């Protein structure tokens, strides 16, 4: 028997129920994982509330985890028992053990802990895809990154800095300025500070505006994003933590903004390409650039507290749920 987090109805974090289940043997093409760390992502809040997902209760939400292969089903050749692995984008992660298609998992490099893997697989692959394929960030670019102390935001700051850009970050409040600066952002502004951020960015960019904006906040930041982007610059609306953005169409056409709504699944649908992007991230962990990423760890049973912290904007960095070896 192994621990699983069920919901019998969608709703607030109080709907999580820790139970024991028998996971069973893997079928053709599947493996059974003994998970050690589960990533918490902002989109989990929408799954938990029932804005996304089916009605086949009990449901187990969560998209991302890292652990070991415990059993291999017929026809699986790319993985063997005891391989260390990680994955994202496969619902049902909030559990100690699970069955999963072998085609959905990635090899996890030695030297990267399960907690680090669960912190960077979804968010790092997303950030990596955004700075390479969404808008290829390079030396000489000035980029703006919202929620620069958050999960994806922290990784965007680090990856954009590693690619040689000048990085301007925003955070919701003064309490998060230090966390964004610790990620390496060159300039950080708190959105509630009353500072004239448009004027500040004009000053930093000598009136040109930023080359690209990575906007995962959406409704509350899209106006700022469009005002500070350069003529023909890029605005990547990759998330909507504050609600769906309603971008000003006139401003978009007047400035000839390249507006996109990129997603990891659309940018990197191929699993081989995901593995090489993940391997690059693991090298950055081993090399130190991502080694000190802020990770807040909760026991899996404390999932409700993790969700409350993320939802109330108390969190910085990545949130990870750990499973103690049984
Ligand atoms: N397109 C994709 O493939 C993809 C993949 C992964 C994630 N995402 C998106 O990327 C975004 C970031 O995901 P994440 O998991 O790393 O979360 P996160 O950034 O760690 O957490 C969300 C952050 O959004 C900010 N925020 C602004 N307004 C908010 C509001 N009204 N309510 C709550 N938070 C608000 C908060 O930072 P401040 O307090 O600093 O404002 C909060 O910490 C999410 O929108 C997520 O859906 C997209």
XYZ file of C-alpha atoms and ligand atoms in Angstrom:
374
model
C 0.000 0.000 0.000
C 1.203 3.541 -0.651
C 0.155 7.098 0.107
C -2.062 8.951 -2.374
C -3.778 12.340 -2.187
C -7.377 12.004 -3.314
C -10.142 14.528 -3.862
C -13.771 13.393 -3.767
C -14.943 16.864 -4.792
C -13.218 19.911 -6.248
C -12.761 22.952 -4.041
C -10.374 24.543 -1.537
C -7.267 22.810 -0.098
C -9.546 21.206 2.546
C -10.756 18.831 -0.186
C -7.420 16.953 -0.167
C -7.671 13.540 1.530
C -4.589 11.424 2.264
C -5.315 7.727 1.758
C -3.545 4.432 1.115
C -3.914 2.553 -2.167
C -2.570 -0.472 -3.964
C -1.076 0.749 -7.234
C -0.713 -2.646 -8.949
C 1.602 -3.823 -11.705
C 2.549 -1.795 -14.806
C 0.811 -2.717 -18.053
C 2.389 -2.753 -21.536
C 4.537 0.350 -22.086
C 4.160 1.459 -18.452
C 6.451 1.687 -15.455
C 5.648 1.931 -11.759
C 7.423 4.799 -10.036
C 8.429 5.139 -6.415
C 8.183 8.922 -6.248
C 10.435 10.883 -3.914
C 9.494 14.505 -4.658
C 6.416 16.008 -6.318
C 6.436 19.471 -7.895
C 3.664 21.964 -7.111
C 2.684 24.226 -10.004
C 0.390 27.215 -10.217
C -1.901 25.361 -12.621
C -2.478 22.731 -9.894
C -4.688 25.324 -8.173
C -7.014 25.316 -11.187
C -7.061 21.498 -11.265
C -7.806 21.395 -7.507
C -10.692 23.852 -7.894
C -12.160 21.895 -10.817
C -11.584 24.566 -13.474
C -9.666 21.866 -15.397
C -10.112 18.093 -15.223
C -12.743 15.378 -15.369
C -15.355 14.126 -12.931
C -14.134 10.607 -12.343
C -13.777 10.784 -8.529
C -11.680 10.237 -6.580
C -9.158 12.300 -8.565
C -5.451 12.748 -7.893
C -4.073 16.002 -9.250
C -0.446 17.114 -9.725
C 1.567 16.995 -12.956
C 5.198 16.593 -11.993
C 7.427 14.371 -9.862
C 10.842 12.704 -9.588
C 11.728 9.296 -8.223
C 12.864 5.774 -9.088
C 11.542 3.152 -11.466
C 10.258 0.321 -9.264
C 8.769 -2.043 -11.870
C 8.765 -2.180 -15.660
C 5.867 -3.374 -17.837
C 6.042 -5.455 -21.039
C 7.733 -3.744 -23.977
C 9.598 -1.077 -21.994
C 13.224 -0.912 -23.100
C 14.320 2.686 -22.427
C 14.078 2.360 -18.619
C 14.972 -0.316 -16.076
C 14.312 -0.888 -12.391
C 16.149 1.623 -10.136
C 16.589 4.221 -12.890
C 16.237 7.748 -11.499
C 13.611 9.643 -13.478
C 11.536 12.813 -13.585
C 8.486 13.977 -15.553
C 5.948 16.708 -16.070
C 2.537 17.139 -17.726
C 1.094 13.781 -16.538
C -1.880 14.206 -14.138
C -1.905 12.028 -11.016
C 1.453 13.035 -9.504
C 0.367 13.620 -5.897
C 1.169 10.108 -4.721
C 3.961 7.996 -3.311
C 3.710 5.484 -6.160
C 2.074 5.612 -9.570
C 1.850 3.932 -12.955
C 2.927 6.076 -15.901
C 3.687 5.557 -19.614
C 7.430 5.107 -20.088
C 7.128 7.478 -23.052
C 6.330 10.339 -20.610
C 9.342 10.121 -18.296
C 12.857 11.538 -18.529
C 16.167 10.209 -17.254
C 17.405 12.154 -14.225
C 21.138 12.885 -14.085
C 23.226 11.891 -11.076
C 24.095 14.899 -8.935
C 20.597 16.364 -9.171
C 18.453 15.635 -6.115
C 14.842 14.504 -6.407
C 13.787 17.815 -4.811
C 15.778 19.805 -7.379
C 14.308 17.721 -10.210
C 10.736 18.232 -8.978
C 11.488 21.951 -8.654
C 12.838 22.424 -12.170
C 11.301 19.872 -14.499
C 8.036 21.680 -15.347
C 9.214 25.181 -14.499
C 12.734 24.843 -15.900
C 11.628 23.175 -19.125
C 9.055 25.951 -19.528
C 11.594 28.680 -18.799
C 14.178 27.003 -21.020
C 11.734 26.690 -23.900
C 10.619 30.317 -23.487
C 14.158 31.790 -23.617
C 15.278 29.604 -26.526
C 12.219 29.026 -28.732
C 9.647 31.528 -27.454
C 12.027 34.464 -27.764
C 15.691 33.538 -28.232
C 17.327 35.679 -25.554
C 20.880 36.760 -26.296
C 23.622 39.083 -25.143
C 22.582 42.688 -25.651
C 18.901 42.018 -24.952
C 17.064 43.758 -22.162
C 14.167 41.607 -20.963
C 11.383 42.122 -18.451
C 10.247 39.177 -16.324
C 7.154 39.395 -14.107
C 6.787 37.348 -10.884
C 10.596 37.229 -10.888
C 10.697 35.564 -7.466
C 8.177 32.842 -8.398
C 8.756 29.348 -9.748
C 8.991 29.876 -13.510
C 10.027 33.520 -12.970
C 13.095 32.608 -10.893
C 14.244 30.187 -13.584
C 13.573 32.704 -16.362
C 15.739 35.271 -14.573
C 18.599 32.799 -14.168
C 18.414 31.453 -17.717
C 18.119 34.927 -19.269
C 21.138 36.067 -17.237
C 23.071 32.954 -18.304
C 22.331 33.935 -21.925
C 23.812 37.384 -21.360
C 20.716 39.593 -21.095
C 20.101 42.540 -18.829
C 17.159 41.424 -16.699
C 14.488 43.645 -15.194
C 12.155 41.834 -12.805
C 8.880 42.736 -11.169
C 7.401 41.217 -8.022
C 4.072 41.784 -6.314
C 5.422 43.342 -3.128
C 8.573 44.620 -1.408
C 8.892 41.333 0.527
C 9.922 39.543 -2.674
C 12.443 42.066 -4.045
C 15.411 40.382 -2.345
C 14.400 36.947 -3.684
C 14.231 38.267 -7.262
C 17.587 40.015 -6.836
C 19.082 36.766 -5.483
C 18.111 35.136 -8.787
C 20.387 37.663 -10.479
C 17.929 40.266 -11.783
C 19.757 43.534 -12.484
C 16.788 45.735 -11.536
C 13.749 44.697 -9.485
C 10.533 46.657 -8.964
C 7.671 45.882 -6.603
C 4.401 46.479 -8.442
C 2.721 47.907 -5.319
C 5.548 50.372 -4.571
C 4.088 53.350 -6.426
C 7.323 53.705 -8.418
C 6.949 54.865 -12.026
C 8.146 51.572 -13.532
C 7.499 52.704 -17.123
C 9.779 55.726 -16.584
C 12.401 53.553 -14.896
C 12.447 51.108 -17.814
C 12.636 53.997 -20.303
C 15.667 55.258 -18.412
C 17.343 51.822 -18.310
C 16.743 51.231 -22.040
C 17.502 54.836 -23.136
C 13.917 55.230 -24.317
C 13.925 52.130 -26.555
C 11.931 49.754 -24.350
C 12.707 46.114 -23.620
C 13.280 43.535 -26.351
C 10.992 40.974 -24.744
C 8.581 40.607 -21.844
C 7.955 37.228 -20.203
C 4.529 37.691 -18.635
C 3.069 34.800 -16.624
C 0.898 37.073 -14.467
C -1.522 38.171 -17.197
C -4.426 40.458 -16.329
C -2.593 42.668 -13.806
C 0.627 43.132 -15.814
C -0.274 43.008 -19.517
C -0.736 46.807 -19.785
C 2.691 47.422 -18.290
C 4.164 44.753 -20.585
C 2.773 46.448 -23.709
C 3.820 49.924 -22.578
C 7.452 49.046 -21.921
C 8.127 46.684 -24.820
C 10.181 48.123 -27.689
C 8.732 48.721 -31.161
C 8.528 45.265 -32.798
C 9.447 43.668 -29.474
C 7.997 40.426 -28.129
C 5.443 39.921 -25.373
C 5.073 36.281 -24.317
C 1.861 35.740 -22.355
C 2.664 32.292 -20.961
C 0.462 32.337 -17.860
C -2.419 34.058 -16.141
C -1.771 33.924 -12.383
C -3.836 37.093 -11.838
C -6.518 36.203 -14.410
C -6.775 36.120 -18.188
C -5.088 39.133 -19.825
C -7.027 41.451 -22.128
C -4.251 43.007 -24.227
C -4.904 46.395 -25.873
C -5.129 45.540 -29.587
C -4.505 49.111 -30.748
C -1.283 49.311 -28.788
C -0.202 45.927 -30.169
C -0.649 47.038 -33.765
C 0.700 50.582 -33.202
C 3.946 49.146 -31.773
C 3.913 46.048 -34.041
C 4.327 43.868 -30.951
C 4.944 40.170 -31.528
C 2.397 38.866 -29.024
C 2.346 35.133 -28.341
C 0.709 32.733 -25.880
C 3.361 30.021 -25.720
C 3.149 26.766 -23.783
C 5.727 24.096 -22.981
C 3.620 21.451 -24.699
C 3.459 23.512 -27.917
C 7.105 24.672 -27.828
C 8.626 21.285 -26.965
C 6.147 18.489 -27.780
C 8.878 15.960 -28.562
C 10.124 13.852 -25.645
C 13.673 13.518 -27.054
C 13.952 17.283 -27.275
C 12.608 17.562 -23.716
C 15.282 15.159 -22.531
C 18.064 17.270 -24.054
C 16.575 20.469 -22.627
C 16.292 18.739 -19.229
C 19.912 17.547 -19.502
C 20.998 21.163 -20.065
C 19.120 22.173 -16.905
C 20.706 19.335 -14.923
C 24.131 20.545 -16.067
C 23.291 24.016 -14.787
C 22.376 22.457 -11.423
C 25.653 20.525 -11.355
C 27.553 23.595 -12.564
C 26.125 25.775 -9.814
C 23.965 28.226 -11.809
C 20.767 26.555 -10.590
C 22.160 24.808 -7.511
C 20.944 27.406 -5.006
C 17.462 27.831 -6.441
C 14.930 28.554 -3.677
C 12.949 25.383 -2.945
C 10.392 25.122 -0.141
C 9.798 21.539 0.920
C 6.611 20.150 2.496
C 5.755 16.532 3.316
C 3.259 15.178 0.756
C 0.648 14.928 3.532
C 0.960 18.739 3.960
C -0.174 19.458 0.413
C -2.986 21.731 1.645
C -0.451 24.063 3.292
C 1.645 24.196 0.108
C -1.426 25.101 -1.955
C -2.442 27.806 0.532
C 1.051 29.333 0.447
C 1.128 29.377 -3.364
C -2.412 30.708 -3.710
C -1.940 33.518 -1.169
C 1.279 34.709 -2.891
C 3.341 33.943 0.223
C 5.656 31.606 -1.671
C 8.878 32.304 -3.526
C 10.764 29.918 -5.786
C 9.540 26.342 -6.277
C 7.350 24.330 -3.911
C 8.036 20.617 -3.604
C 6.226 17.824 -1.725
C 8.496 15.081 -0.447
C 7.804 11.433 0.208
C 9.914 9.741 2.890
C 11.403 6.411 1.791
C 9.145 3.751 3.365
N 2.552 28.082 -20.658
C 3.087 27.048 -20.003
O 3.425 25.998 -20.579
C 3.275 27.163 -18.531
C 4.040 26.208 -17.841
C 4.259 26.388 -16.470
C 3.684 27.485 -15.829
N 2.911 28.357 -16.534
C 2.318 29.528 -15.885
O 3.369 30.307 -15.356
C 2.886 31.020 -14.228
C 3.836 30.807 -13.063
O 3.706 29.462 -12.604
P 4.446 28.996 -11.279
O 3.981 27.614 -11.000
O 5.892 29.264 -11.395
O 3.811 29.952 -10.162
P 4.517 31.153 -9.340
O 5.012 32.159 -10.306
O 5.475 30.586 -8.363
O 3.295 31.705 -8.509
C 2.406 32.631 -9.064
C 2.895 34.053 -8.816
O 2.100 34.945 -9.556
C 2.112 36.199 -8.938
N 0.753 36.775 -8.926
C 0.405 37.934 -9.497
N -0.873 38.190 -9.331
C -1.373 37.176 -8.626
C -2.656 36.904 -8.133
N -3.705 37.724 -8.357
N -2.834 35.771 -7.425
C -1.823 34.921 -7.213
N -0.548 35.139 -7.673
C -0.343 36.264 -8.373
C 2.644 35.987 -7.511
O 3.938 36.584 -7.469
P 4.064 38.087 -6.899
O 3.578 38.013 -5.481
O 5.491 38.425 -7.053
O 3.171 38.918 -7.761
C 2.731 34.497 -7.352
O 3.791 34.110 -6.541
C 1.464 30.507 -13.961
O 0.531 31.405 -14.539
C 1.445 29.191 -14.685
O 0.162 28.778 -15.054
C 2.709 28.218 -17.872
